[in-house]
CSV table of C-alpha atoms in Angstrom, one decimal:
chain,number,residue,atom,x,y,z
A,1,MET,CA,-56.4,5.7,38.5
A,2,SER,CA,-54.8,6.2,35.5
A,3,SER,CA,-54.8,8.8,32.8
A,4,SER,CA,-56.4,6.7,30.2
A,5,GLY,CA,-58.9,9.7,29.6
A,6,GLY,CA,-61.9,8.2,31.1
A,7,MET,CA,-63.8,10.7,33.4
A,8,PRO,CA,-64.9,8.5,36.7
A,9,PRO,CA,-68.5,9.2,37.9
A,10,GLY,CA,-68.6,12.4,40.5
A,11,PHE,CA,-66.8,15.3,41.0
A,12,THR,CA,-63.6,16.1,38.2
A,13,ILE,CA,-60.8,17.8,38.8
A,14,LEU,CA,-58.5,18.1,35.4
A,15,MET,CA,-55.2,19.8,35.8
A,16,VAL,CA,-53.8,20.8,32.9
A,17,CYS,CA,-49.4,21.6,31.9
A,18,THR,CA,-47.5,21.3,28.9
A,19,GLY,CA,-46.2,18.2,28.4
A,20,ASN,CA,-48.0,15.9,31.2
A,21,ILE,CA,-45.1,14.6,32.7
A,22,CYS,CA,-44.0,17.0,35.3
A,23,ARG,CA,-46.3,19.3,37.1
A,24,SER,CA,-49.9,18.4,35.8
A,25,ALA,CA,-48.8,14.4,36.4
A,26,LEU,CA,-47.3,14.8,39.7
A,27,ALA,CA,-50.6,17.2,40.9
A,28,GLU,CA,-52.6,14.2,39.7
A,29,ARG,CA,-51.1,11.3,41.5
A,30,LEU,CA,-50.3,13.6,44.3
A,31,GLY,CA,-53.9,14.7,45.0
A,32,ARG,CA,-55.1,11.1,44.2
A,33,ALA,CA,-53.1,9.9,47.3
A,34,TYR,CA,-53.9,12.7,49.4
A,35,LEU,CA,-57.7,12.4,49.1
A,36,ASP,CA,-57.4,8.5,49.1
A,37,GLU,CA,-55.6,9.4,52.8
A,38,ILE,CA,-58.1,11.7,54.2
A,39,MET,CA,-61.3,10.5,52.8
A,40,GLY,CA,-60.7,6.6,52.7
A,41,ALA,CA,-63.0,5.0,49.9
A,42,ALA,CA,-65.0,8.0,49.6
A,43,ALA,CA,-62.3,9.3,47.7
A,44,ALA,CA,-63.4,7.7,44.7
A,45,ASP,CA,-66.2,10.2,44.4
A,46,ILE,CA,-63.6,12.7,43.5
A,47,GLY,CA,-61.9,12.1,40.1
A,48,LEU,CA,-58.5,13.6,39.1
A,49,VAL,CA,-57.3,13.8,35.5
A,50,SER,CA,-54.2,15.2,34.0
A,51,ALA,CA,-53.4,16.4,30.3
A,52,GLY,CA,-51.1,18.5,28.7
A,53,THR,CA,-51.7,21.1,25.8
A,54,ARG,CA,-48.2,19.3,24.2
A,55,ALA,CA,-48.5,16.1,25.9
A,56,VAL,CA,-45.5,13.5,25.7
A,57,VAL,CA,-48.3,10.9,24.8
A,58,GLY,CA,-48.2,8.1,26.2
A,59,SER,CA,-44.9,8.6,28.3
A,60,ALA,CA,-44.6,7.8,32.0
A,61,MET,CA,-43.7,10.6,34.3
A,62,HIS,CA,-40.7,12.3,34.3
A,63,PRO,CA,-38.1,10.5,36.8
A,64,ASP,CA,-37.3,13.9,38.2
A,65,SER,CA,-40.8,14.3,38.8
A,66,ALA,CA,-41.6,11.0,40.3
A,67,LEU,CA,-38.9,11.3,42.8
A,68,VAL,CA,-40.1,14.4,44.3
A,69,LEU,CA,-43.5,12.9,44.4
A,70,ALA,CA,-41.8,9.8,46.2
A,71,GLY,CA,-40.4,12.1,48.8
A,72,PHE,CA,-44.0,13.4,49.5
A,73,GLY,CA,-45.4,9.7,49.6
A,74,ALA,CA,-46.8,9.0,46.3
A,75,GLU,CA,-46.1,6.9,43.4
A,76,PRO,CA,-46.6,7.6,39.8
A,77,GLY,CA,-47.9,4.1,39.3
A,78,ASP,CA,-49.0,3.4,35.8
A,79,PHE,CA,-49.2,7.0,34.6
A,80,ARG,CA,-48.9,7.6,31.3
A,81,ALA,CA,-49.3,11.1,29.7
A,82,GLN,CA,-52.5,12.1,27.4
A,83,GLN,CA,-53.1,15.1,25.1
A,84,LEU,CA,-55.7,17.6,26.0
A,85,THR,CA,-58.9,17.9,24.0
A,86,GLU,CA,-62.2,19.3,24.0
A,87,ARG,CA,-63.7,16.2,25.8
A,88,LEU,CA,-61.8,16.8,29.1
A,89,PRO,CA,-62.5,19.9,29.6
A,90,ALA,CA,-65.8,19.4,28.4
A,91,ARG,CA,-66.6,17.2,31.1
A,92,ALA,CA,-65.0,18.6,34.1
A,93,ASP,CA,-66.2,19.9,37.1
A,94,LEU,CA,-63.0,22.1,37.9
A,95,ILE,CA,-60.2,22.5,35.7
A,96,LEU,CA,-56.7,23.7,37.3
A,97,THR,CA,-54.0,24.6,35.2
A,98,MET,CA,-50.1,25.6,35.7
A,99,THR,CA,-50.2,28.5,34.3
A,100,ARG,CA,-52.3,31.4,32.7
A,101,SER,CA,-51.2,30.5,29.1
A,102,HIS,CA,-52.5,26.5,29.7
A,103,ARG,CA,-55.8,28.6,31.1
A,104,ARG,CA,-55.8,30.4,27.9
A,105,ASP,CA,-55.5,27.3,25.9
A,106,VAL,CA,-57.9,25.5,27.5
A,107,LEU,CA,-60.6,28.3,27.2
A,108,ALA,CA,-60.1,28.4,23.2
A,109,MET,CA,-61.0,25.0,23.2
A,110,ALA,CA,-63.5,25.1,25.7
A,111,PRO,CA,-64.7,28.8,26.2
A,112,ARG,CA,-67.9,28.1,28.3
A,113,GLY,CA,-65.7,26.4,30.7
A,114,LEU,CA,-64.5,30.2,31.8
A,115,ALA,CA,-66.3,29.9,35.4
A,116,ARG,CA,-64.7,26.2,35.8
A,117,THR,CA,-61.4,27.3,35.0
A,118,PHE,CA,-58.3,28.7,37.1
A,119,THR,CA,-54.9,28.2,37.6
A,120,LEU,CA,-54.0,26.3,40.4
A,121,ARG,CA,-52.4,29.2,42.4
A,122,GLU,CA,-55.3,31.2,41.7
A,123,ALA,CA,-57.8,28.9,42.8
A,124,ALA,CA,-55.8,28.5,45.9
A,125,ALA,CA,-55.7,32.4,46.2
A,126,LEU,CA,-59.3,32.5,46.1
A,127,LEU,CA,-60.0,30.0,49.0
A,128,ASP,CA,-59.8,32.1,51.6
A,129,ASP,CA,-62.7,34.6,49.7
A,130,VAL,CA,-65.3,31.6,49.7
A,131,PRO,CA,-67.6,30.2,52.2
A,132,ARG,CA,-67.3,27.3,54.2
A,133,ALA,CA,-69.0,23.7,53.8
A,134,ALA,CA,-71.4,24.9,56.0
A,135,ASP,CA,-72.4,27.9,54.3
A,136,LEU,CA,-72.4,26.4,50.6
A,137,ALA,CA,-75.5,25.7,49.5
A,138,GLY,CA,-76.7,21.9,47.9
A,139,GLU,CA,-78.3,19.2,49.6
A,140,SER,CA,-75.4,16.6,48.5
A,141,ALA,CA,-71.5,16.8,48.6
A,142,ALA,CA,-72.0,17.5,44.9
A,143,GLU,CA,-74.1,19.8,44.5
A,144,ARG,CA,-72.0,21.7,47.4
A,145,ALA,CA,-68.8,21.1,45.4
A,146,GLU,CA,-70.6,22.8,42.5
A,147,SER,CA,-71.5,25.8,44.8
A,148,LEU,CA,-67.6,25.8,45.7
A,149,VAL,CA,-66.4,26.5,42.1
A,150,ALA,CA,-68.9,28.7,41.9
A,151,ALA,CA,-68.1,31.1,44.5
A,152,LEU,CA,-64.4,31.1,43.4
A,153,ALA,CA,-65.7,32.0,39.9
A,154,SER,CA,-67.5,34.8,42.1
A,155,ALA,CA,-64.4,35.8,44.1
A,156,ARG,CA,-62.2,35.9,40.8
A,157,SER,CA,-63.5,39.1,40.1
A,158,ARG,CA,-62.8,40.6,43.7
A,159,ARG,CA,-59.3,38.9,43.9
A,160,GLN,CA,-56.2,41.7,43.6
A,161,GLY,CA,-52.9,41.0,42.5
A,162,GLY,CA,-52.7,37.6,40.3
A,163,GLY,CA,-50.0,38.0,36.9
A,164,ASP,CA,-46.9,35.9,37.0
A,165,GLU,CA,-47.4,34.7,40.9
A,166,ASP,CA,-50.0,32.9,39.1
A,167,ASP,CA,-47.8,30.6,37.0
A,168,ILE,CA,-45.7,27.6,38.6
A,169,GLN,CA,-42.7,27.4,36.1
A,170,ASP,CA,-42.2,24.2,33.8
A,171,PRO,CA,-39.1,22.2,35.5
A,172,ILE,CA,-38.4,20.2,32.7
A,173,ARG,CA,-34.4,20.0,31.2
A,174,GLN,CA,-33.8,22.3,34.7
A,175,PRO,CA,-31.8,20.7,37.6
A,176,LEU,CA,-33.8,18.2,40.5
A,177,ASP,CA,-33.8,21.3,42.9
A,178,VAL,CA,-36.5,22.8,40.4
A,179,HIS,CA,-38.6,19.8,40.1
A,180,GLN,CA,-38.6,20.1,43.9
A,181,GLU,CA,-39.6,23.7,44.1
A,182,VAL,CA,-42.8,23.0,41.6
A,183,GLY,CA,-43.6,19.9,43.7
A,184,GLU,CA,-44.0,22.2,46.8
A,185,ALA,CA,-45.3,25.3,45.0
A,186,ILE,CA,-48.0,22.2,43.9
A,187,THR,CA,-48.5,20.9,47.0
A,188,GLU,CA,-48.8,24.2,49.0
A,189,ALA,CA,-51.8,25.3,46.5
A,190,LEU,CA,-53.4,21.9,45.7
A,191,LEU,CA,-53.7,19.9,48.9
A,192,PRO,CA,-56.0,22.8,50.6
A,193,LEU,CA,-58.4,23.2,48.0
A,194,LEU,CA,-58.5,19.2,47.8
A,195,ARG,CA,-59.4,19.6,51.5
A,196,ARG,CA,-62.1,22.0,51.4
A,197,LEU,CA,-63.6,19.4,48.6
A,198,ALA,CA,-63.3,16.5,50.8
A,199,ASP,CA,-64.7,18.8,54.1
A,200,LEU,CA,-68.0,19.1,51.5
A,201,ARG,CA,-69.3,15.4,52.7
């Protein structure tokens, strides 16, 4: 799925960084490949979209991020960067930002999205404090996914820590090894979260 600005049906995750050519771009395409692998055709029920607060609109993924992505077994494909607009967070079921600053930018644009908006690392850290699939309310996978997001929001008030460790650094104009570190940080945080969503089927 390209980042065309469209919101597919089902549960949609919006990932946000600055330029939408490194961190959120890698997260979108890595997540798509991972869900396709573990869910097969059912992966279409989870939409992944990314955008940037100051996007390099229309640009392909940064070559170093694309190289790191390939190392994880995924490809950028026809990815093109897009600007974060009010429409995207308004229609997303879960919003994952790369830094606390990006989270503030999203909430300035969509203040009603507080309970759906987390930094990626924040959401990953909260996973240990939310119920497993069998204990989440909802008859359908979509309803249980909404319950998972609500549980993440509830757990946030009880969380200790946070701060700088919730941010994933910007690798732009940094050496390839920084892009690699960023890719590893995104993978470590994102895949367990997607696994939990996949298990709600």
